[in-house]
CSV table of C-alpha atoms in Angstrom, one decimal:
chain,number,residue,atom,x,y,z
A,1,MET,CA,0.0,0.0,0.0
A,2,VAL,CA,1.4,3.4,-1.0
A,3,ARG,CA,1.4,5.7,2.0
A,4,TYR,CA,1.5,8.9,0.1
A,5,PHE,CA,0.0,10.7,-2.8
A,6,LYS,CA,2.2,11.1,-5.9
A,7,ASN,CA,3.6,14.6,-5.8
A,8,ASN,CA,2.6,16.4,-9.1
A,9,LEU,CA,2.9,19.8,-7.5
A,10,GLY,CA,4.8,22.6,-9.3
A,11,ASP,CA,8.2,23.0,-7.8
A,12,PHE,CA,10.1,26.3,-7.2
A,13,VAL,CA,11.3,28.3,-10.2
A,14,CYS,CA,14.8,29.5,-9.7
A,15,GLY,CA,15.4,33.2,-9.7
A,16,ARG,CA,12.4,34.3,-7.6
A,17,SER,CA,13.3,36.1,-4.3
A,18,ALA,CA,12.0,35.3,-0.9
A,19,HIS,CA,10.2,38.6,-0.9
A,20,GLU,CA,8.3,37.6,-4.1
A,21,VAL,CA,7.3,34.2,-2.7
A,22,GLU,CA,6.1,35.7,0.6
A,23,GLY,CA,4.2,38.3,-1.4
A,24,ASP,CA,2.4,35.5,-3.3
A,25,ILE,CA,0.8,34.2,0.0
A,26,ASP,CA,-2.8,35.3,-0.1
A,27,ARG,CA,-3.2,36.1,3.6
A,28,SER,CA,-6.9,37.0,3.3
A,29,TYR,CA,-7.6,33.6,1.7
A,30,TRP,CA,-5.7,31.6,4.3
A,31,LYS,CA,-7.2,33.7,7.1
A,32,LYS,CA,-10.6,32.7,5.9
A,33,ILE,CA,-9.6,29.0,5.7
A,34,ILE,CA,-8.1,29.1,9.2
A,35,LYS,CA,-11.2,30.8,10.7
A,36,SER,CA,-13.5,28.2,9.1
A,37,THR,CA,-11.3,25.3,10.3
A,38,VAL,CA,-11.3,26.7,13.8
A,39,ASP,CA,-15.1,26.9,13.8
A,40,THR,CA,-15.2,23.3,12.6
A,41,ILE,CA,-12.9,22.2,15.5
A,42,LEU,CA,-15.1,24.1,18.0
A,43,LYS,CA,-18.2,22.2,16.8
A,44,GLY,CA,-16.4,18.8,16.5
A,45,GLN,CA,-14.5,18.9,19.8
A,46,PRO,CA,-16.0,21.4,22.1
A,47,PRO,CA,-14.4,22.3,25.5
A,48,ARG,CA,-15.9,19.6,27.6
A,49,LYS,CA,-14.7,16.5,29.3
A,50,PRO,CA,-14.5,13.3,27.2
A,51,GLY,CA,-17.1,10.6,27.8
A,52,SER,CA,-14.5,7.9,28.8
A,53,GLY,CA,-11.0,6.8,28.3
A,54,GLY,CA,-9.1,9.9,29.6
A,55,ASP,CA,-8.5,13.2,27.9
A,56,GLY,CA,-5.6,12.5,25.6
A,57,GLY,CA,-3.5,15.5,26.7
A,58,LEU,CA,-1.8,17.8,24.2
A,59,TYR,CA,-1.6,15.0,21.7
A,60,VAL,CA,-5.3,14.4,21.0
A,61,GLY,CA,-7.1,16.0,23.9
A,62,VAL,CA,-8.6,19.4,24.7
A,63,ALA,CA,-5.3,20.8,25.9
A,64,GLY,CA,-4.0,20.6,22.4
A,65,VAL,CA,-7.0,22.5,21.0
A,66,ALA,CA,-6.4,25.1,23.7
A,67,TYR,CA,-2.8,25.5,22.5
A,68,MET,CA,-4.1,26.0,18.9
A,69,TYR,CA,-6.4,28.8,20.0
A,70,TYR,CA,-3.5,30.5,21.8
A,71,TYR,CA,-1.2,30.0,18.8
A,72,VAL,CA,-3.6,31.6,16.4
A,73,ALA,CA,-4.2,34.5,18.8
A,74,GLN,CA,-0.5,35.3,18.7
A,75,CYS,CA,-0.5,35.9,15.0
A,76,GLU,CA,-0.8,39.5,13.9
A,77,VAL,CA,-3.2,38.6,11.1
A,78,PHE,CA,-5.7,37.6,13.8
A,79,SER,CA,-5.2,40.7,16.1
A,80,SER,CA,-8.9,41.5,15.9
A,81,GLU,CA,-9.8,37.9,17.0
A,82,ARG,CA,-7.1,37.7,19.7
A,83,TYR,CA,-9.3,38.4,22.7
A,84,ASP,CA,-12.0,35.9,21.7
A,85,TYR,CA,-9.5,33.2,20.8
A,86,LEU,CA,-7.6,33.6,24.1
A,87,ASN,CA,-10.9,33.3,26.0
A,88,THR,CA,-11.8,30.2,24.1
A,89,ALA,CA,-8.3,28.8,24.8
A,90,ARG,CA,-9.1,29.4,28.5
A,91,ASP,CA,-12.3,27.4,28.2
A,92,TYR,CA,-10.5,24.4,26.7
A,93,ILE,CA,-7.5,24.5,29.1
A,94,GLU,CA,-9.7,24.7,32.2
A,95,VAL,CA,-11.3,21.4,31.1
A,96,ALA,CA,-7.8,19.9,30.6
A,97,LEU,CA,-6.6,21.1,34.0
A,98,GLU,CA,-9.6,19.6,35.6
A,99,SER,CA,-8.7,16.3,34.0
A,100,ALA,CA,-5.1,16.6,35.1
A,101,VAL,CA,-6.2,16.9,38.7
A,102,VAL,CA,-8.1,13.7,38.4
A,103,GLU,CA,-5.6,11.7,36.3
A,104,LYS,CA,-2.7,11.9,38.7
A,105,HIS,CA,-1.0,8.7,37.5
A,106,ASP,CA,0.3,10.4,34.3
A,107,GLU,CA,0.7,13.9,35.8
A,108,HIS,CA,4.4,13.9,34.7
A,109,SER,CA,3.6,13.3,31.1
A,110,PHE,CA,4.0,16.3,28.8
A,111,LEU,CA,2.2,15.2,25.6
A,112,LEU,CA,-0.2,12.7,27.1
A,113,GLY,CA,-0.8,13.9,30.7
A,114,GLY,CA,-1.1,16.6,33.2
A,115,ALA,CA,2.3,18.3,32.7
A,116,GLY,CA,1.3,19.5,29.3
A,117,ALA,CA,-1.9,21.0,30.6
A,118,TYR,CA,0.0,22.8,33.3
A,119,ALA,CA,2.5,24.2,30.8
A,120,VAL,CA,0.0,25.3,28.2
A,121,GLY,CA,-2.3,26.6,30.9
A,122,SER,CA,0.5,28.8,32.3
A,123,ILE,CA,1.2,30.1,28.7
A,124,ILE,CA,-2.5,30.9,28.1
A,125,PHE,CA,-3.1,32.6,31.5
A,126,LYS,CA,0.0,34.7,31.0
A,127,ALA,CA,-1.3,35.9,27.6
A,128,LEU,CA,-4.6,36.8,29.4
A,129,GLY,CA,-2.8,38.9,31.9
A,130,GLN,CA,-3.7,36.5,34.8
A,131,GLN,CA,-0.1,36.2,36.1
A,132,ASP,CA,-1.1,34.7,39.5
A,133,VAL,CA,-2.7,31.7,37.8
A,134,ALA,CA,0.1,31.5,35.3
A,135,THR,CA,2.7,31.4,38.2
A,136,LYS,CA,0.7,28.8,40.1
A,137,LEU,CA,0.7,26.5,37.0
A,138,VAL,CA,4.5,27.0,36.5
A,139,ASN,CA,5.0,25.9,40.1
A,140,ASP,CA,2.8,22.9,39.5
A,141,TYR,CA,5.0,22.0,36.5
A,142,ALA,CA,8.2,22.6,38.4
A,143,ARG,CA,7.3,20.3,41.3
A,144,LEU,CA,7.1,17.4,38.8
A,145,ALA,CA,10.8,17.6,38.2
A,146,LYS,CA,11.6,15.4,41.2
A,147,LYS,CA,9.2,12.7,39.8
A,148,VAL,CA,11.1,12.3,36.6
A,149,VAL,CA,14.7,12.2,38.0
A,150,PRO,CA,14.7,8.6,39.3
A,151,LEU,CA,16.5,6.5,36.6
A,152,ASN,CA,13.7,4.1,35.8
A,153,PHE,CA,10.6,5.9,37.1
A,154,LEU,CA,8.6,4.4,34.2
A,155,ARG,CA,8.7,0.7,33.4
A,156,CYS,CA,7.9,1.4,29.7
A,157,GLY,CA,10.9,3.7,29.3
A,158,SER,CA,11.6,6.9,31.1
A,159,ASP,CA,13.3,9.1,28.5
A,160,GLU,CA,11.1,9.6,25.4
A,161,LEU,CA,9.0,12.6,24.4
A,162,PHE,CA,5.4,11.6,25.1
A,163,VAL,CA,5.6,10.5,28.7
A,164,GLY,CA,9.3,10.7,29.7
A,165,ARG,CA,12.1,13.1,30.5
A,166,ALA,CA,12.5,14.5,27.0
A,167,GLY,CA,8.9,15.6,27.2
A,168,TYR,CA,9.4,17.2,30.5
A,169,LEU,CA,12.4,19.2,29.1
A,170,CYS,CA,10.3,20.1,26.1
A,171,GLY,CA,7.7,21.7,28.3
A,172,ALA,CA,10.3,23.5,30.4
A,173,LEU,CA,11.7,25.0,27.2
A,174,ALA,CA,8.2,26.2,26.2
A,175,LEU,CA,7.7,27.8,29.6
A,176,THR,CA,11.1,29.5,29.5
A,177,ARG,CA,10.4,31.0,26.1
A,178,THR,CA,7.0,32.3,27.1
A,179,HIS,CA,8.0,33.7,30.5
A,180,GLN,CA,11.4,34.8,29.3
A,181,THR,CA,13.1,33.5,32.4
A,182,GLN,CA,14.2,30.0,33.5
A,183,VAL,CA,11.2,28.5,35.3
A,184,ILE,CA,12.9,25.3,36.4
A,185,ASP,CA,16.0,25.6,38.6
A,186,SER,CA,19.3,24.6,37.1
A,187,THR,CA,20.0,21.9,39.6
A,188,SER,CA,16.7,20.1,38.7
A,189,LEU,CA,17.4,20.5,34.9
A,190,HIS,CA,20.9,19.1,35.3
A,191,GLU,CA,19.7,16.2,37.3
A,192,ILE,CA,17.1,15.3,34.6
A,193,CYS,CA,19.7,15.6,31.8
A,194,GLU,CA,22.2,13.5,33.8
A,195,ALA,CA,19.5,10.8,34.3
A,196,MET,CA,18.9,10.8,30.5
A,197,VAL,CA,22.6,10.4,29.7
A,198,THR,CA,23.1,7.7,32.4
A,199,SER,CA,20.0,5.9,31.1
A,200,GLY,CA,21.2,6.1,27.5
A,201,ARG,CA,24.7,4.8,28.3
A,202,SER,CA,23.1,1.9,30.1
A,203,GLY,CA,20.8,1.3,27.1
A,204,ALA,CA,23.8,1.3,24.8
A,205,ASP,CA,25.6,-1.3,27.0
A,206,HIS,CA,22.5,-3.6,26.6
A,207,HIS,CA,21.9,-2.7,22.9
A,208,ARG,CA,20.1,-5.5,21.3
A,209,TYR,CA,21.0,-4.8,17.7
A,210,SER,CA,24.8,-4.9,17.9
A,211,THR,CA,26.7,-2.7,15.5
A,212,PRO,CA,30.3,-2.9,16.5
A,213,ASP,CA,31.4,-1.1,13.3
A,214,LEU,CA,29.0,1.7,14.1
A,215,PRO,CA,28.6,2.1,17.9
A,216,CYS,CA,26.2,4.6,19.5
A,217,PRO,CA,27.1,5.8,23.0
A,218,LEU,CA,23.5,6.3,23.9
A,219,MET,CA,20.4,4.1,23.2
A,220,TYR,CA,16.9,4.1,24.6
A,221,ALA,CA,13.9,1.8,24.5
A,222,TYR,CA,10.2,2.4,24.8
A,223,TYR,CA,8.1,-0.7,25.5
A,224,ASP,CA,11.2,-2.7,24.6
A,225,THR,CA,11.6,-1.1,21.1
A,226,GLU,CA,14.6,1.0,20.3
A,227,TYR,CA,12.8,3.8,18.5
A,228,LEU,CA,14.8,6.4,16.5
A,229,GLY,CA,12.2,9.0,15.5
A,230,ALA,CA,10.8,12.1,17.1
A,231,ALA,CA,7.8,10.5,18.8
A,232,HIS,CA,9.4,8.0,21.1
A,233,GLY,CA,13.0,7.8,20.0
A,234,LEU,CA,16.6,8.7,20.1
A,235,SER,CA,16.3,11.8,17.9
A,236,ALA,CA,13.9,13.8,20.2
A,237,ILE,CA,15.9,12.8,23.3
A,238,LEU,CA,19.1,14.1,21.8
A,239,GLN,CA,17.4,17.2,20.5
A,240,MET,CA,16.1,18.1,23.9
A,241,LEU,CA,19.5,17.5,25.5
A,242,LEU,CA,21.1,19.9,23.0
A,243,HIS,CA,18.9,22.7,24.3
A,244,PHE,CA,20.8,22.7,27.6
A,245,PRO,CA,24.4,23.8,26.9
A,246,ASP,CA,25.0,24.7,30.5
A,247,TYR,CA,24.8,21.0,31.2
A,248,TYR,CA,26.8,19.4,28.4
A,249,LYS,CA,29.3,22.2,28.0
A,250,SER,CA,30.4,21.7,31.6
A,251,ASN,CA,31.8,18.2,30.8
A,252,TYR,CA,33.6,17.6,27.5
A,253,SER,CA,32.9,13.8,27.7
A,254,ILE,CA,29.2,14.4,27.8
A,255,GLU,CA,29.3,16.8,24.8
A,256,GLU,CA,31.4,14.4,22.9
A,257,CYS,CA,28.9,11.6,23.8
A,258,LEU,CA,26.0,13.7,22.3
A,259,HIS,CA,28.1,14.6,19.3
A,260,GLN,CA,28.8,10.9,18.6
A,261,ALA,CA,25.2,10.0,19.1
A,262,VAL,CA,24.1,12.6,16.5
A,263,ASP,CA,26.7,11.4,14.1
A,264,PHE,CA,25.3,7.8,14.6
A,265,MET,CA,21.9,9.1,13.5
A,266,MET,CA,23.6,10.7,10.5
A,267,ALA,CA,25.3,7.4,9.6
A,268,ILE,CA,22.2,5.2,9.7
A,269,ARG,CA,20.3,7.3,7.2
A,270,GLY,CA,19.1,5.5,4.1
A,271,LYS,CA,20.2,6.5,0.6
A,272,ASP,CA,17.2,8.8,0.3
A,273,GLY,CA,17.9,10.5,3.6
A,274,ASN,CA,15.1,8.8,5.6
A,275,ILE,CA,15.7,7.1,8.9
A,276,ALA,CA,14.1,3.8,10.0
A,277,PRO,CA,11.5,4.0,12.8
A,278,ALA,CA,13.5,1.7,15.1
A,279,MET,CA,16.9,0.0,15.3
A,280,ASP,CA,15.5,-3.4,14.2
A,281,GLU,CA,14.9,-1.9,10.8
A,282,VAL,CA,18.2,-0.2,10.3
A,283,GLY,CA,19.9,-1.7,7.2
A,284,VAL,CA,17.1,-4.3,6.8
A,285,MET,CA,14.6,-4.1,4.0
A,286,ARG,CA,11.5,-4.9,6.0
A,287,ARG,CA,9.2,-2.5,4.1
A,288,HIS,CA,8.5,-1.9,0.5
A,289,GLU,CA,9.8,1.5,-0.6
A,290,ASP,CA,6.2,2.8,-0.9
A,291,GLU,CA,5.5,1.7,2.7
A,292,THR,CA,8.4,3.4,4.4
A,293,LEU,CA,7.4,5.8,7.3
A,294,ILE,CA,8.2,9.4,6.3
A,295,HIS,CA,6.3,11.1,9.2
A,296,TRP,CA,7.2,13.5,12.0
A,297,CYS,CA,6.7,10.7,14.5
A,298,HIS,CA,8.9,8.1,12.6
A,299,GLY,CA,11.2,9.3,9.9
A,300,ALA,CA,13.0,12.2,8.3
A,301,PRO,CA,10.3,14.9,8.9
A,302,GLY,CA,10.9,14.5,12.7
A,303,VAL,CA,14.6,13.7,12.7
A,304,VAL,CA,15.3,16.8,10.7
A,305,TYR,CA,14.8,18.9,13.9
A,306,LEU,CA,17.7,17.1,15.6
A,307,PHE,CA,20.0,17.8,12.6
A,308,ALA,CA,18.9,21.4,12.6
A,309,LYS,CA,19.6,21.8,16.3
A,310,ALA,CA,23.0,20.1,15.8
A,311,TYR,CA,23.8,22.5,13.0
A,312,LEU,CA,22.9,25.5,15.2
A,313,VAL,CA,25.0,24.1,18.1
A,314,TRP,CA,28.2,22.9,16.3
A,315,HIS,CA,27.9,24.9,13.0
A,316,GLU,CA,29.0,21.8,10.9
A,317,GLU,CA,27.8,22.0,7.3
A,318,LYS,CA,27.1,18.2,7.2
A,319,TYR,CA,24.2,18.7,9.5
A,320,LEU,CA,22.6,21.3,7.3
A,321,ASP,CA,23.2,19.0,4.3
A,322,ALA,CA,21.3,16.3,6.2
A,323,CYS,CA,18.4,18.8,6.8
A,324,LYS,CA,18.3,19.5,3.1
A,325,GLN,CA,18.2,15.7,2.3
A,326,CYS,CA,15.4,15.3,4.8
A,327,ALA,CA,13.5,18.0,3.0
A,328,GLU,CA,14.0,16.4,-0.4
A,329,VAL,CA,12.6,13.0,0.7
A,330,THR,CA,9.7,14.8,2.4
A,331,TRP,CA,8.9,16.7,-0.9
A,332,ARG,CA,8.8,13.5,-2.8
A,333,LYS,CA,6.9,11.3,-0.3
A,334,GLY,CA,5.4,13.7,2.3
A,335,LEU,CA,1.9,14.1,0.8
A,336,LEU,CA,0.7,11.6,3.3
A,337,LYS,CA,-2.6,9.7,3.0
A,338,LYS,CA,-3.1,9.5,6.8
A,339,GLY,CA,-4.6,13.0,7.0
A,340,PRO,CA,-3.8,16.6,7.6
A,341,GLY,CA,-2.2,16.4,11.0
A,342,ILE,CA,1.3,17.2,12.2
A,343,CYS,CA,2.3,13.8,13.6
A,344,HIS,CA,1.7,11.7,10.5
A,345,GLY,CA,0.0,14.0,8.1
A,346,VAL,CA,0.6,16.6,5.4
A,347,ALA,CA,0.9,19.5,7.8
A,348,GLY,CA,3.8,17.8,9.6
A,349,SER,CA,5.5,17.4,6.3
A,350,GLY,CA,4.9,21.0,5.4
A,351,TYR,CA,6.6,22.1,8.6
A,352,VAL,CA,9.9,20.6,7.4
A,353,PHE,CA,9.9,23.3,4.6
A,354,LEU,CA,9.1,26.1,7.1
A,355,LEU,CA,12.1,24.9,9.2
A,356,LEU,CA,14.4,24.9,6.2
A,357,TYR,CA,13.2,28.3,5.2
A,358,ARG,CA,14.2,29.7,8.6
A,359,LEU,CA,17.5,27.9,8.5
A,360,THR,CA,18.5,28.8,4.9
A,361,HIS,CA,16.3,31.7,3.8
A,362,ASP,CA,16.0,29.8,0.5
A,363,PRO,CA,12.6,30.7,-1.0
A,364,LYS,CA,12.3,27.2,-2.5
A,365,TYR,CA,11.3,25.9,0.9
A,366,LEU,CA,8.6,28.5,1.5
A,367,HIS,CA,7.2,27.7,-1.9
A,368,ARG,CA,7.1,24.0,-1.1
A,369,ALA,CA,5.3,24.7,2.3
A,370,VAL,CA,2.7,26.7,0.4
A,371,ARG,CA,2.2,24.0,-2.2
A,372,PHE,CA,1.6,21.4,0.6
A,373,ALA,CA,-0.9,23.7,2.3
A,374,GLU,CA,-2.7,24.1,-1.0
A,375,PHE,CA,-2.8,20.4,-1.6
A,376,MET,CA,-4.8,19.9,1.5
A,377,MET,CA,-7.5,22.0,0.0
A,378,THR,CA,-7.8,19.9,-3.2
A,379,ASP,CA,-10.5,17.3,-4.0
A,380,GLU,CA,-7.7,14.7,-4.5
A,381,PHE,CA,-6.6,15.0,-0.8
A,382,LYS,CA,-10.1,15.4,0.7
A,383,GLY,CA,-11.4,12.4,-1.2
A,384,GLY,CA,-8.3,10.2,-0.8
A,385,ALA,CA,-7.0,10.9,2.7
A,386,ARG,CA,-8.0,9.0,5.8
A,387,THR,CA,-9.9,10.6,8.6
A,388,PRO,CA,-7.7,10.5,11.7
A,389,ASP,CA,-9.0,8.8,14.9
A,390,SER,CA,-8.9,12.2,16.6
A,391,PRO,CA,-9.8,14.5,13.6
A,392,TYR,CA,-9.8,17.8,15.5
A,393,SER,CA,-6.7,17.3,17.7
A,394,LEU,CA,-3.4,19.0,17.8
A,395,TYR,CA,-1.2,16.2,16.6
A,396,GLU,CA,-3.5,13.9,14.6
A,397,GLY,CA,-6.0,16.3,13.3
A,398,LEU,CA,-7.1,19.8,12.3
A,399,ALA,CA,-5.8,21.8,15.3
A,400,GLY,CA,-2.2,21.1,14.2
A,401,THR,CA,-3.1,21.9,10.6
A,402,VAL,CA,-4.4,25.3,11.8
A,403,CYS,CA,-1.0,25.9,13.5
A,404,PHE,CA,0.8,25.1,10.3
A,405,LEU,CA,-1.4,27.4,8.2
A,406,THR,CA,-1.0,30.1,10.7
A,407,ASP,CA,2.7,29.8,10.4
A,408,LEU,CA,2.5,30.3,6.7
A,409,LEU,CA,1.3,33.8,7.4
A,410,GLU,CA,4.4,34.6,9.5
A,411,PRO,CA,7.0,32.2,8.2
A,412,HIS,CA,10.0,34.0,9.7
A,413,LYS,CA,8.9,32.7,13.1
A,414,ALA,CA,7.3,29.4,12.2
A,415,ALA,CA,7.9,26.5,14.5
A,416,PHE,CA,6.4,23.0,14.8
A,417,PRO,CA,4.5,23.0,18.1
A,418,PHE,CA,6.9,22.6,21.0
A,419,PHE,CA,9.8,21.8,18.6
A,420,ASP,CA,11.3,25.2,18.0
A,421,VAL,CA,15.1,24.7,17.6
A,422,PHE,CA,16.1,28.4,17.4
């Protein structure tokens, strides 16, 4: 089964400037599309508690929709809607926070549990001018640091993005950016980073897929699978660690360990620049070419953020070249049939081009982002794409699509939700 639509889109014509390409973006058209989609989400997933099975957190729950409303409200194009959108964001996040209080067992989880609700809640209430509530939620987030420090605090794997330490660091970064001050104390952050490195070294010692000619100093498993992609794998863990230079710059051996781990990810790329979802598929043809995973969650569209961060940290051209190769395979195979979302959909692919545009200022990438956005409006996509299980959510559904379309309007500051590498 082919996982993507054939790309028949017109590619960039050399000679056009970034100013010209940005000028071609019809902001009034996209504003209308965004507003219509936001209304669809409000009707399809209103701000109320789910019937059963938990909320779903930022990933597929109301907290993610709250973040979408906040995100659109920050865009200058929606300045007249800002107040209404922020108030709707508050409606959604209050439901998510109520669920977080009840579901204490996954309170530490950023994308799937309470921690994400605390972080986004703090961001929203700060935007509303309710600093006392924002500060309380920051404190709620900060107190969770001690829960994620113990080496194996989760049996399934303690380090990945959705429920583990990488996710906690991801939320801490988002809070620091918003509040413009470090909200988690340095000691706690260093303890979390140290636990991640210690865990990774232990995982490398027990690495199931031996590669003596290509050793990796760090390795992690989630439910006994050594994932590599952004969702649960090595790439997101390394990416988050690289955001804390005060930690790894204090010890040359740790920085070298991270450097070697990133180079390992470089070395295991396929010829097309894609990366297998997990170590058991590295160098093994387990999937037909048309069935390879080229998603943010598993594959080049997620790993590209690690290479981008590595380039910004170490300024080595090879990492930028890897980013460009990720973008090329995404252009060829990124019109995904799984839907419009950012986790494994067309919007997630489109974000790759917005990242490359910010990295390189090459108008080719902005052109490609616009083409992917336009494709989601076509009858071919609407008639041939799957409806996600959570069609209105931030990661699987339309809320993430709205964030992507909003970023088209201000591409100079575009960022995949919670994955800003700059």
